[in-house]
XYZ file of C-alpha atoms in Angstrom:
698
model
C 55.991 7.417 -56.267
C 58.333 8.676 -53.562
C 57.600 12.106 -52.161
C 60.124 14.826 -52.803
C 61.751 16.281 -49.720
C 60.289 19.553 -48.483
C 62.518 22.644 -48.740
C 63.359 22.499 -45.039
C 65.068 19.155 -45.499
C 66.943 20.254 -48.594
C 68.310 23.706 -47.751
C 70.044 25.832 -50.304
C 73.737 25.432 -50.929
C 76.262 26.943 -48.574
C 76.699 30.635 -48.894
C 73.501 31.159 -50.833
C 70.969 33.561 -49.322
C 68.039 31.849 -47.601
C 64.823 31.711 -49.603
C 62.051 34.047 -48.528
C 58.297 33.775 -48.788
C 56.752 37.227 -49.317
C 53.346 37.791 -47.782
C 50.974 40.435 -49.016
C 50.571 43.434 -46.724
C 53.426 42.231 -44.539
C 57.181 42.282 -44.808
C 57.488 38.612 -43.926
C 60.615 36.563 -44.541
C 61.480 33.006 -43.610
C 65.121 32.116 -43.076
C 65.794 28.481 -43.826
C 68.635 26.698 -42.010
C 72.156 26.697 -43.525
C 73.429 23.533 -45.112
C 75.445 22.434 -42.102
C 72.294 22.122 -39.952
C 71.398 18.463 -39.486
C 67.871 17.093 -39.742
C 66.767 13.494 -39.728
C 64.425 12.625 -42.542
C 62.600 9.535 -43.602
C 62.589 8.197 -47.125
C 59.404 10.082 -47.893
C 60.808 13.386 -46.748
C 58.951 13.705 -43.465
C 60.615 15.513 -40.583
C 61.582 13.274 -37.691
C 62.074 14.972 -34.362
C 63.994 13.148 -31.633
C 61.692 12.487 -28.707
C 62.334 11.736 -25.095
C 59.867 10.154 -22.702
C 58.794 12.195 -19.740
C 60.916 10.761 -16.958
C 59.273 9.850 -13.704
C 60.447 7.930 -10.666
C 58.426 4.924 -11.743
C 58.621 5.014 -15.511
C 57.540 6.998 -18.517
C 54.279 8.762 -19.052
C 52.714 7.121 -22.051
C 49.714 7.915 -24.187
C 47.658 5.072 -22.829
C 45.212 7.449 -21.230
C 44.257 8.271 -17.637
C 41.947 6.561 -15.217
C 40.284 4.512 -17.875
C 40.612 2.354 -20.922
C 42.209 4.320 -23.692
C 40.444 2.237 -26.296
C 37.030 3.570 -25.421
C 35.578 6.943 -24.445
C 34.400 7.620 -20.943
C 31.226 9.526 -20.288
C 29.376 10.400 -17.129
C 27.744 7.004 -17.201
C 31.020 5.144 -16.760
C 30.775 3.341 -13.448
C 33.230 3.448 -10.590
C 34.002 -0.210 -11.079
C 34.850 0.459 -14.708
C 37.277 3.137 -13.690
C 38.902 1.005 -11.002
C 39.404 -1.860 -13.437
C 40.796 0.509 -16.005
C 43.290 1.979 -13.549
C 44.569 -1.501 -12.670
C 44.991 -2.217 -16.344
C 46.865 1.002 -16.883
C 49.243 0.438 -14.024
C 50.055 -3.064 -15.182
C 50.608 -2.105 -18.817
C 53.904 -0.986 -20.212
C 54.129 2.757 -20.490
C 56.610 2.505 -23.342
C 54.205 0.832 -25.739
C 52.303 3.022 -28.142
C 48.694 1.906 -28.457
C 47.267 0.897 -31.793
C 44.982 3.334 -33.589
C 41.889 3.788 -31.538
C 38.479 3.288 -33.084
C 36.254 4.554 -30.349
C 32.632 3.455 -30.189
C 30.108 6.225 -30.004
C 28.287 6.476 -26.715
C 25.056 8.339 -26.256
C 24.677 9.493 -22.694
C 20.954 9.924 -23.172
C 20.589 6.189 -23.812
C 22.504 5.239 -20.694
C 19.687 6.125 -18.315
C 22.107 7.959 -16.067
C 21.658 8.525 -13.171
C 18.479 6.429 -12.943
C 20.153 3.173 -14.006
C 22.983 3.543 -11.504
C 20.660 4.532 -8.692
C 18.515 1.469 -9.427
C 21.516 -0.838 -9.139
C 22.700 0.799 -5.916
C 19.298 0.695 -4.255
C 18.640 -2.905 -5.244
C 21.987 -3.920 -3.747
C 21.200 -2.100 -0.525
C 17.781 -3.723 -0.326
C 19.291 -7.177 -0.673
C 21.966 -6.512 1.941
C 19.483 -5.100 4.445
C 16.898 -7.866 4.050
C 14.460 -5.588 2.199
C 13.572 -3.732 5.379
C 13.942 -0.211 4.056
C 10.360 0.526 3.071
C 10.935 4.261 3.079
C 13.890 3.974 0.748
C 11.964 1.607 -1.510
C 9.038 4.011 -1.750
C 11.361 6.930 -2.442
C 13.087 4.965 -5.174
C 9.782 4.110 -6.817
C 8.558 7.685 -6.600
C 11.770 8.862 -8.228
C 10.972 6.662 -11.188
C 13.543 3.921 -10.655
C 12.683 0.770 -12.553
C 12.739 -2.971 -11.967
C 12.656 -2.730 -8.174
C 9.515 -4.870 -7.830
C 11.266 -7.880 -9.316
C 14.252 -7.293 -7.076
C 12.190 -6.769 -3.923
C 9.339 -9.302 -3.728
C 8.929 -8.934 0.030
C 9.617 -5.716 1.871
C 8.442 -6.993 5.260
C 11.444 -9.140 6.078
C 13.231 -8.233 9.296
C 16.322 -6.097 8.900
C 18.961 -8.725 9.548
C 21.881 -8.540 7.156
C 22.572 -12.039 5.904
C 25.285 -11.403 3.339
C 28.986 -11.290 3.942
C 30.044 -7.887 2.686
C 32.912 -7.448 0.279
C 34.732 -4.153 -0.325
C 32.260 -3.069 -2.970
C 29.263 -3.684 -0.694
C 30.912 -1.740 2.097
C 31.497 1.175 -0.242
C 27.823 1.105 -1.198
C 26.760 1.044 2.444
C 29.099 3.897 3.193
C 27.137 6.055 0.783
C 23.695 4.852 1.860
C 22.688 8.152 3.419
C 23.786 10.084 0.358
C 21.809 7.829 -1.960
C 18.706 8.156 0.184
C 19.090 11.917 0.193
C 19.507 11.882 -3.547
C 16.353 9.812 -4.028
C 14.236 11.898 -1.683
C 15.304 15.190 -3.253
C 14.883 14.102 -6.852
C 11.443 12.520 -7.021
C 10.603 14.783 -9.923
C 13.207 14.897 -12.675
C 14.353 18.264 -13.899
C 15.280 18.550 -17.543
C 17.959 20.910 -18.841
C 18.266 22.665 -22.209
C 19.689 19.559 -23.871
C 17.021 17.239 -22.575
C 19.423 15.661 -20.076
C 18.631 14.966 -16.466
C 20.076 17.917 -14.611
C 18.681 17.292 -11.182
C 22.001 16.151 -9.814
C 25.589 17.251 -10.203
C 27.550 15.375 -12.787
C 30.037 12.699 -11.922
C 33.683 13.570 -11.796
C 35.500 12.175 -14.764
C 38.569 11.446 -12.733
C 37.415 10.172 -9.377
C 35.540 7.111 -8.197
C 32.511 9.250 -7.354
C 29.199 9.025 -9.116
C 26.508 11.643 -9.166
C 24.893 9.757 -6.296
C 28.009 10.325 -4.234
C 28.389 14.012 -4.899
C 25.624 15.202 -2.565
C 26.179 14.580 1.129
C 23.303 15.088 3.480
C 23.520 17.880 5.945
C 21.517 18.767 9.003
C 22.497 22.397 8.640
C 21.028 24.920 6.284
C 22.318 27.576 3.980
C 20.674 30.916 3.260
C 19.534 31.753 -0.225
C 22.296 32.294 -2.738
C 22.821 35.528 -4.571
C 21.078 34.302 -7.694
C 17.945 33.454 -5.785
C 18.301 29.661 -5.641
C 17.128 28.555 -2.194
C 19.575 26.085 -0.738
C 18.487 23.918 2.172
C 21.591 21.911 2.855
C 23.407 19.656 0.451
C 21.193 17.151 -1.294
C 17.925 18.760 -0.256
C 17.665 21.888 -2.359
C 14.355 22.289 -4.098
C 15.733 23.945 -7.226
C 19.282 22.666 -7.633
C 21.672 24.186 -10.173
C 21.959 22.277 -13.404
C 25.633 21.456 -12.862
C 27.704 22.120 -9.755
C 30.924 21.068 -11.498
C 31.118 24.437 -13.262
C 32.049 27.829 -11.855
C 29.115 29.657 -10.251
C 28.306 33.089 -11.583
C 28.795 34.792 -8.219
C 31.320 33.464 -5.718
C 33.885 34.545 -3.137
C 36.791 32.377 -4.258
C 39.150 35.131 -5.631
C 42.392 35.848 -3.811
C 41.604 39.526 -3.169
C 38.349 38.598 -1.442
C 40.473 37.606 1.560
C 41.256 41.309 2.059
C 37.690 41.683 3.373
C 38.277 39.134 6.169
C 38.868 40.133 9.808
C 42.562 40.464 10.757
C 43.655 40.334 7.091
C 41.868 43.596 6.260
C 43.968 45.276 8.955
C 47.083 44.510 6.887
C 46.212 46.851 4.016
C 45.710 50.609 4.051
C 42.653 50.725 1.799
C 39.921 48.318 0.714
C 40.479 46.238 -2.373
C 38.065 44.274 -4.476
C 38.590 41.493 -7.037
C 37.194 43.974 -9.574
C 40.443 45.942 -9.220
C 42.381 43.225 -11.042
C 39.910 43.186 -13.928
C 39.945 46.973 -14.244
C 43.738 47.011 -14.384
C 43.841 44.347 -17.086
C 41.164 46.167 -19.107
C 43.184 49.406 -18.991
C 46.391 47.632 -19.974
C 48.376 48.668 -23.059
C 47.608 46.368 -25.987
C 50.127 43.850 -27.213
C 52.120 45.411 -30.082
C 53.244 42.838 -32.623
C 53.934 45.023 -35.656
C 53.505 44.036 -39.280
C 57.113 43.299 -40.178
C 58.657 40.088 -38.915
C 60.785 37.197 -40.052
C 60.857 33.546 -39.088
C 64.045 31.618 -38.498
C 63.467 27.926 -39.164
C 66.961 26.781 -38.235
C 65.795 25.590 -34.791
C 62.551 24.019 -35.927
C 63.444 20.482 -34.821
C 64.482 21.720 -31.366
C 61.304 23.698 -30.822
C 59.041 20.923 -32.092
C 60.707 18.490 -29.715
C 60.371 20.982 -26.836
C 56.674 21.459 -27.616
C 55.797 17.775 -27.524
C 57.914 17.123 -24.432
C 57.178 20.200 -22.312
C 54.077 21.953 -23.684
C 51.666 19.443 -25.162
C 51.669 17.574 -21.841
C 49.622 20.485 -20.403
C 47.206 20.976 -23.305
C 47.230 17.671 -25.247
C 45.753 19.510 -28.234
C 48.208 18.674 -31.048
C 48.499 15.173 -32.457
C 52.085 13.942 -32.793
C 50.880 11.564 -35.508
C 49.804 14.151 -38.092
C 52.318 16.862 -37.230
C 54.571 16.031 -40.186
C 51.627 16.379 -42.571
C 50.707 19.735 -41.038
C 54.281 20.925 -41.321
C 54.535 19.812 -44.944
C 51.296 21.650 -45.808
C 52.399 24.820 -44.016
C 55.772 24.778 -45.740
C 54.179 24.332 -49.157
C 52.018 27.403 -48.429
C 55.029 29.413 -47.332
C 53.389 29.832 -43.900
C 51.142 32.429 -45.526
C 47.678 30.929 -45.176
C 45.584 28.119 -43.801
C 45.068 26.631 -40.342
C 48.040 24.279 -40.772
C 50.389 27.249 -41.173
C 48.906 28.919 -38.093
C 49.151 25.733 -36.009
C 52.792 25.165 -36.989
C 53.767 28.757 -36.174
C 52.037 28.660 -32.783
C 53.615 25.291 -31.954
C 57.029 26.798 -32.741
C 56.209 29.824 -30.566
C 55.277 27.641 -27.587
C 58.208 25.286 -28.173
C 60.589 28.250 -28.207
C 59.006 29.568 -25.009
C 59.403 26.180 -23.319
C 63.071 26.063 -24.353
C 63.869 29.299 -22.506
C 62.529 28.665 -19.009
C 60.230 30.947 -17.034
C 59.258 34.198 -18.702
C 59.838 35.896 -15.345
C 63.577 35.598 -16.049
C 63.424 37.020 -19.603
C 65.262 40.352 -20.004
C 62.885 43.283 -20.233
C 64.746 44.803 -23.173
C 64.227 41.724 -25.358
C 61.141 40.265 -26.955
C 59.725 37.251 -25.127
C 60.893 33.897 -26.533
C 58.776 32.755 -29.477
C 57.188 36.152 -30.126
C 58.222 36.258 -33.800
C 56.518 32.915 -34.460
C 53.459 34.039 -32.522
C 53.274 37.319 -34.461
C 53.356 35.418 -37.755
C 50.633 33.067 -36.548
C 48.604 35.979 -35.160
C 48.566 37.564 -38.624
C 46.712 34.499 -39.919
C 44.089 34.423 -37.148
C 41.634 37.022 -38.550
C 40.885 34.827 -41.553
C 40.534 31.766 -39.324
C 38.259 33.456 -36.795
C 35.503 33.564 -39.401
C 35.766 29.822 -40.041
C 33.662 27.458 -37.975
C 35.905 24.410 -37.944
C 37.709 22.371 -35.341
C 41.075 23.381 -36.833
C 40.318 27.088 -36.476
C 39.263 26.497 -32.863
C 42.522 24.589 -32.301
C 44.470 27.600 -33.597
C 42.778 29.879 -31.085
C 43.427 27.494 -28.195
C 47.132 27.488 -29.063
C 47.135 31.275 -29.389
C 45.405 31.549 -25.987
C 48.038 29.259 -24.485
C 50.803 31.584 -25.698
C 48.916 34.620 -24.362
C 48.747 32.924 -20.956
C 52.513 32.410 -21.246
C 52.835 36.170 -21.886
C 50.628 36.735 -18.796
C 47.891 38.340 -20.881
C 44.786 36.801 -19.255
C 42.204 39.188 -20.696
C 43.486 38.873 -24.271
C 43.412 35.097 -23.833
C 39.806 35.322 -22.617
C 38.840 37.348 -25.696
C 40.125 34.601 -27.976
C 38.504 31.932 -25.830
C 35.138 33.668 -26.156
C 35.345 33.312 -29.934
C 36.448 29.701 -29.523
C 33.489 29.018 -27.261
C 31.027 30.326 -29.842
C 32.573 28.091 -32.515
C 32.432 25.059 -30.259
C 28.819 25.674 -29.281
C 27.909 25.888 -32.957
C 29.850 22.717 -33.787
C 28.481 20.750 -30.831
C 24.943 22.047 -31.126
C 23.837 19.339 -33.519
C 25.091 15.815 -34.279
C 27.166 15.461 -37.404
C 28.673 18.951 -37.471
C 32.039 17.627 -36.317
C 33.484 15.159 -38.841
C 34.386 11.754 -37.342
C 38.090 12.270 -38.017
C 37.983 15.548 -36.009
C 35.997 14.206 -33.057
C 38.974 13.485 -30.788
C 40.573 16.854 -31.545
C 37.247 18.609 -30.986
C 36.900 17.021 -27.545
C 40.385 18.154 -26.534
C 39.782 21.681 -27.803
C 36.513 21.775 -25.841
C 38.085 20.695 -22.546
C 40.947 23.165 -22.986
C 38.468 25.979 -23.512
C 36.478 24.925 -20.436
C 39.610 24.674 -18.259
C 40.886 28.069 -19.410
C 37.520 29.699 -18.764
C 37.174 28.125 -15.310
C 40.637 29.350 -14.291
C 39.788 32.894 -15.398
C 36.333 32.897 -13.783
C 37.892 31.781 -10.505
C 39.690 35.141 -10.217
C 37.966 37.627 -12.560
C 34.319 38.634 -12.835
C 33.928 37.860 -16.543
C 30.851 36.931 -18.572
C 30.241 33.199 -18.821
C 30.429 31.962 -22.399
C 27.806 29.224 -22.062
C 30.203 26.486 -23.114
C 29.440 24.573 -19.914
C 26.097 23.422 -21.291
C 27.918 20.693 -23.227
C 30.035 19.460 -20.333
C 27.853 16.430 -19.679
C 27.780 15.307 -23.307
C 31.333 15.880 -24.549
C 33.438 12.770 -24.017
C 36.871 12.729 -22.467
C 39.882 12.336 -24.764
C 41.000 8.761 -25.313
C 43.913 9.021 -27.741
C 44.633 10.356 -31.212
C 44.496 7.898 -34.095
C 47.849 7.101 -35.622
C 48.250 7.901 -39.302
C 49.519 5.234 -41.619
C 52.856 6.075 -43.168
C 53.509 9.043 -40.855
C 56.228 9.069 -38.218
C 55.181 10.364 -34.790
C 57.275 13.276 -33.576
C 56.391 12.852 -29.920
C 54.177 11.105 -27.427
C 50.441 11.631 -26.997
C 50.441 12.539 -23.307
C 47.028 12.446 -21.642
C 47.513 11.675 -17.955
C 48.046 15.236 -16.763
C 45.323 16.631 -18.995
C 42.679 14.227 -17.711
C 43.809 14.657 -14.109
C 43.483 18.427 -14.487
C 39.974 18.117 -15.935
C 38.876 16.077 -12.916
C 40.530 18.404 -10.399
C 39.199 21.550 -12.044
C 35.677 20.158 -11.862
C 36.194 19.395 -8.177
C 37.444 22.950 -7.597
C 34.313 24.212 -9.303
C 32.170 22.060 -7.006
C 33.956 23.597 -4.019
C 33.118 27.074 -5.327
C 29.483 26.067 -5.814
C 28.959 24.386 -2.462
C 30.972 26.689 -0.194
C 31.751 29.979 -1.932
C 28.584 30.983 -3.757
C 27.952 34.616 -2.951
C 25.578 34.986 -0.036
C 25.973 31.411 1.220
C 27.023 31.332 4.878
C 27.554 27.974 6.562
C 27.852 27.390 10.273
C 30.693 25.122 11.301
C 28.151 22.385 12.080
C 26.540 22.628 8.638
C 29.951 22.942 7.012
C 31.342 19.696 8.423
C 29.570 17.175 6.121
C 30.181 19.383 3.081
C 33.895 19.622 3.756
C 34.137 15.913 4.596
C 32.566 14.980 1.268
C 34.736 17.335 -0.792
C 37.884 16.160 0.972
C 36.842 12.569 0.297
C 36.486 13.361 -3.388
C 39.922 14.996 -3.390
C 41.474 11.902 -1.839
C 39.703 9.720 -4.406
C 41.185 11.900 -7.137
C 44.672 11.487 -5.707
C 44.381 7.737 -5.198
C 43.142 7.326 -8.763
C 46.220 8.973 -10.298
C 48.353 6.525 -12.306
C 51.681 5.855 -10.614
C 53.846 7.771 -13.125
C 52.068 11.017 -12.243
C 51.021 10.289 -8.650
C 53.127 12.610 -6.536
C 54.488 11.642 -3.105
C 53.294 13.493 -0.014
C 56.853 14.209 1.102
C 57.962 17.809 1.572
C 60.977 17.522 -0.724
C 61.155 19.182 -4.133
C 60.219 16.949 -7.058
C 62.158 16.679 -10.301
C 59.105 15.749 -12.370
C 57.262 18.914 -13.498
C 53.940 17.099 -13.961
C 54.014 15.694 -10.431
C 55.111 19.091 -9.119
C 52.208 20.940 -10.707
C 49.667 18.298 -9.697
C 50.902 18.451 -6.108
C 50.574 22.245 -6.041
C 47.080 22.041 -7.520
C 46.136 19.340 -5.007
C 47.137 21.468 -2.024
C 45.454 24.540 -3.522
C 42.219 22.566 -3.685
C 42.655 21.302 -0.119
C 43.236 24.845 1.090
C 40.015 26.254 -0.311
C 38.025 23.262 0.956
C 39.073 23.993 4.554
C 39.478 27.783 4.272
C 36.050 28.637 5.766
C 37.238 27.326 9.146
C 40.004 29.950 9.188
C 37.434 32.676 8.549
C 35.263 31.285 11.355
C 38.156 31.505 13.838
C 39.117 34.986 12.617
C 35.557 36.056 13.455
C 35.374 34.169 16.753
C 38.590 32.910 18.335
C 36.703 30.751 20.824
C 35.630 28.422 18.004
C 39.193 27.100 17.947
C 38.449 25.327 21.223
C 36.322 22.894 19.237
C 38.684 20.000 18.333
C 37.020 19.520 14.952
C 37.389 23.202 14.035
C 40.980 23.274 15.231
C 41.906 20.163 13.240
C 40.336 21.526 10.072
C 42.174 24.820 10.533
C 45.388 22.841 10.855
C 44.660 21.017 7.592
C 44.047 24.310 5.792
C 47.187 25.987 7.100
C 49.323 22.936 6.417
C 48.071 22.828 2.810
C 48.881 26.532 2.444
C 52.409 26.084 3.784
C 52.961 23.149 1.423
C 52.391 25.539 -1.477
C 54.730 28.213 -0.145
C 57.660 26.484 1.543
C 59.425 25.779 -1.789
C 58.292 28.774 -3.780
C 60.516 28.019 -6.776
C 58.554 24.797 -7.339
C 55.932 26.980 -9.034
C 58.354 27.513 -11.930
C 57.462 24.039 -13.188
C 54.049 25.357 -14.189
C 54.997 28.846 -15.319
C 54.232 28.241 -18.974
C 50.556 27.319 -18.437
C 49.902 28.701 -14.941
C 52.121 31.663 -14.023
C 49.255 34.135 -13.618
C 46.953 31.675 -11.853
C 49.816 30.397 -9.690
C 50.865 33.892 -8.649
C 47.350 34.751 -7.442
C 47.232 31.430 -5.592
C 50.499 32.359 -3.840
C 49.026 35.710 -2.825
C 45.889 34.026 -1.481
C 47.767 31.455 0.615
C 50.230 34.088 1.874
C 47.472 36.436 3.056
C 45.867 33.473 4.806
C 48.987 32.495 6.769
C 49.809 36.156 7.486
C 46.461 36.482 9.220
C 46.998 33.182 11.030
C 50.308 34.406 12.502
C 48.363 37.241 14.152
C 45.674 34.961 15.567
C 46.550 33.541 19.013
C 44.416 30.490 18.349
C 45.948 29.744 14.944
C 49.568 30.802 15.359
C 50.315 27.647 17.341
C 49.295 25.555 14.307
C 52.025 27.116 12.143
C 55.781 26.489 11.970
C 57.963 28.631 14.286
C 57.729 32.418 13.686
C 61.268 32.632 12.322
C 60.492 29.979 9.720
C 57.243 31.712 8.796
C 59.116 34.985 8.306
C 61.460 33.318 5.811
C 58.600 31.644 3.928
C 56.596 34.864 3.649
C 59.659 36.898 2.651
C 60.469 34.442 -0.148
C 56.933 34.684 -1.482
C 56.973 38.496 -1.437
C 60.253 38.558 -3.366
C 58.998 35.977 -5.859
C 55.744 37.812 -6.620
C 57.623 41.098 -6.947
C 59.695 39.476 -9.700
C 56.432 38.950 -11.629
C 55.240 42.547 -11.188
C 56.453 43.711 -14.616
C 54.546 40.953 -16.407
C 51.000 42.221 -15.753
C 49.340 45.142 -13.926
C 47.218 42.687 -11.927
C 50.394 41.025 -10.664
C 51.960 44.411 -9.910
C 49.013 45.247 -7.674
C 49.223 41.814 -6.043
C 52.914 42.336 -5.306
C 52.200 45.739 -3.762
C 49.429 44.295 -1.602
C 51.468 41.493 -0.045
C 54.509 43.772 0.412
C 52.354 46.261 2.339
C 50.659 43.439 4.240
C 53.985 41.969 5.330
C 55.314 45.367 6.451
C 52.201 45.949 8.547
C 52.295 42.418 9.931
C 55.825 42.930 11.185
C 54.831 46.206 12.850
C 51.795 44.607 14.527
C 54.008 41.900 16.027
C 56.340 44.407 17.685
């Protein structure tokens, strides 16, 4: 039997008043489109939204996945070779083809023997290449519990004369020999975490070619004890390592306002500031007033749905284009009054409307932000959903958090995310709590929650939710299943989302290894740490599929995904090399060291790359305006201090060019001041800093 068309596709006759759906306790009306509005419908009445592929210089971003085979999940135990092969397959496949429904095999990380299995393979290869001469490495491997080495190494007394012609893979293994040895020596006794997983090494990056073995470079230098009491004796040799260095540490010095405590930079402000100031301002902020009377205009539904799947879902990848029509049909039948489907549809319309109106920084102050009426209607449904422990209710709160980030309401977004985290921990705490058909959605909701929390913890001293404990067991997204008989309303974009997961985890590793509170590295001890982190960053970049791999040119890019990834890349590079700037601020003579000077140049160049075209940040204003603004402030304070350092000023563009760059940033951040009290304070700080900098140069 053919389905009847939903009311949206069969609007009332011309001149008739639009139907309304009353909601108890709220004056809530829904205006349906007039008869002359055109919608495309299928024979079964489903809404079809025109879609457009995300244009890139080399093709279209498809839903084939990122850095791996979309037909199977990737866990920590996926090898580098697997990822390399998968990337080649992705680049050679057509980006315009939609993959068939994915039936993903379940993978149990605890059965993979990671990292023991991978370390065994690596060591056995090294033993064969080196003629079995490495008795110390062999003994360390055996003491660490690695298996099957006796069969691979019948005679350890052979002279060390390599007798094998090395291919690229062997050379890569040899390149990491010292790291593997350090890993084996420092992990003779396995440490077990709360989930029974091996937690004696950092986890592998999902988006680089690095394994856990590669994450820990050896260092001759030492670090003092960290603030939480974990003694750190150089990378790869700590006696009580943290369970996971790919998550944000609880105490760190990464925040932008921490730079105001640095020499030279602290002379640019009249009073001391602390990162706590931003949190206090956001806590004292006026609440968001939504009211209880609102109406929803559905005349632009098709436009906003299209905008969501083209310009919003690419960042969050948390709504399936394959079941959207079913969700919409269910919400419409309920009059948008109840149920998670109604909430999801309303929040999608809110975000789609926001994406259709450009940066919120340009919205008139006297008008409501774009999409607020849809958000208010969806917000009214959230209390009932917050008490449900389902993947759909968690999805609703992720979408609501995304809109709150658009409104530059970071603390309100964190409050919702805290509830989401509790739901996810309950759902993931035992096998079978997430139904198989919700597994893919649950994974995407989890990674969104973890990314949001990491971004907030990087700047604000907030309680950790505990969601990170599942990071090693939750698989990466691999593609939504298509639904038979349903027309997709957009593309399932995954490339940016997976790239961001990998980069965020690398940023967290940087915070762990360099910026943990109390950790002070000499430039000698810092060198191998920075070299390893920079290597991982380059591996991340080289692993990007061509449609999203940005060029290293200085010109503006037309592709928003490439633009945002490039900004995030240079932000990561800046904080990797930032300690060298602090070292020179404290002791100018250190700049005479060629290595220190070169690393300072890399840091300053990465900072300038983020500031020289300040309007490029608009590409990421919907998901990242607040985070991006604080990043601008951080990089600007850094280069302001560098202009006043005789040793560093010569590494910057000419003073006149620097004045223009800094002035543009100050003006840009001042345009954000009305959006949040934390941004107002940031604007005041860099305005005062620039005024003082100009006076000091006279």
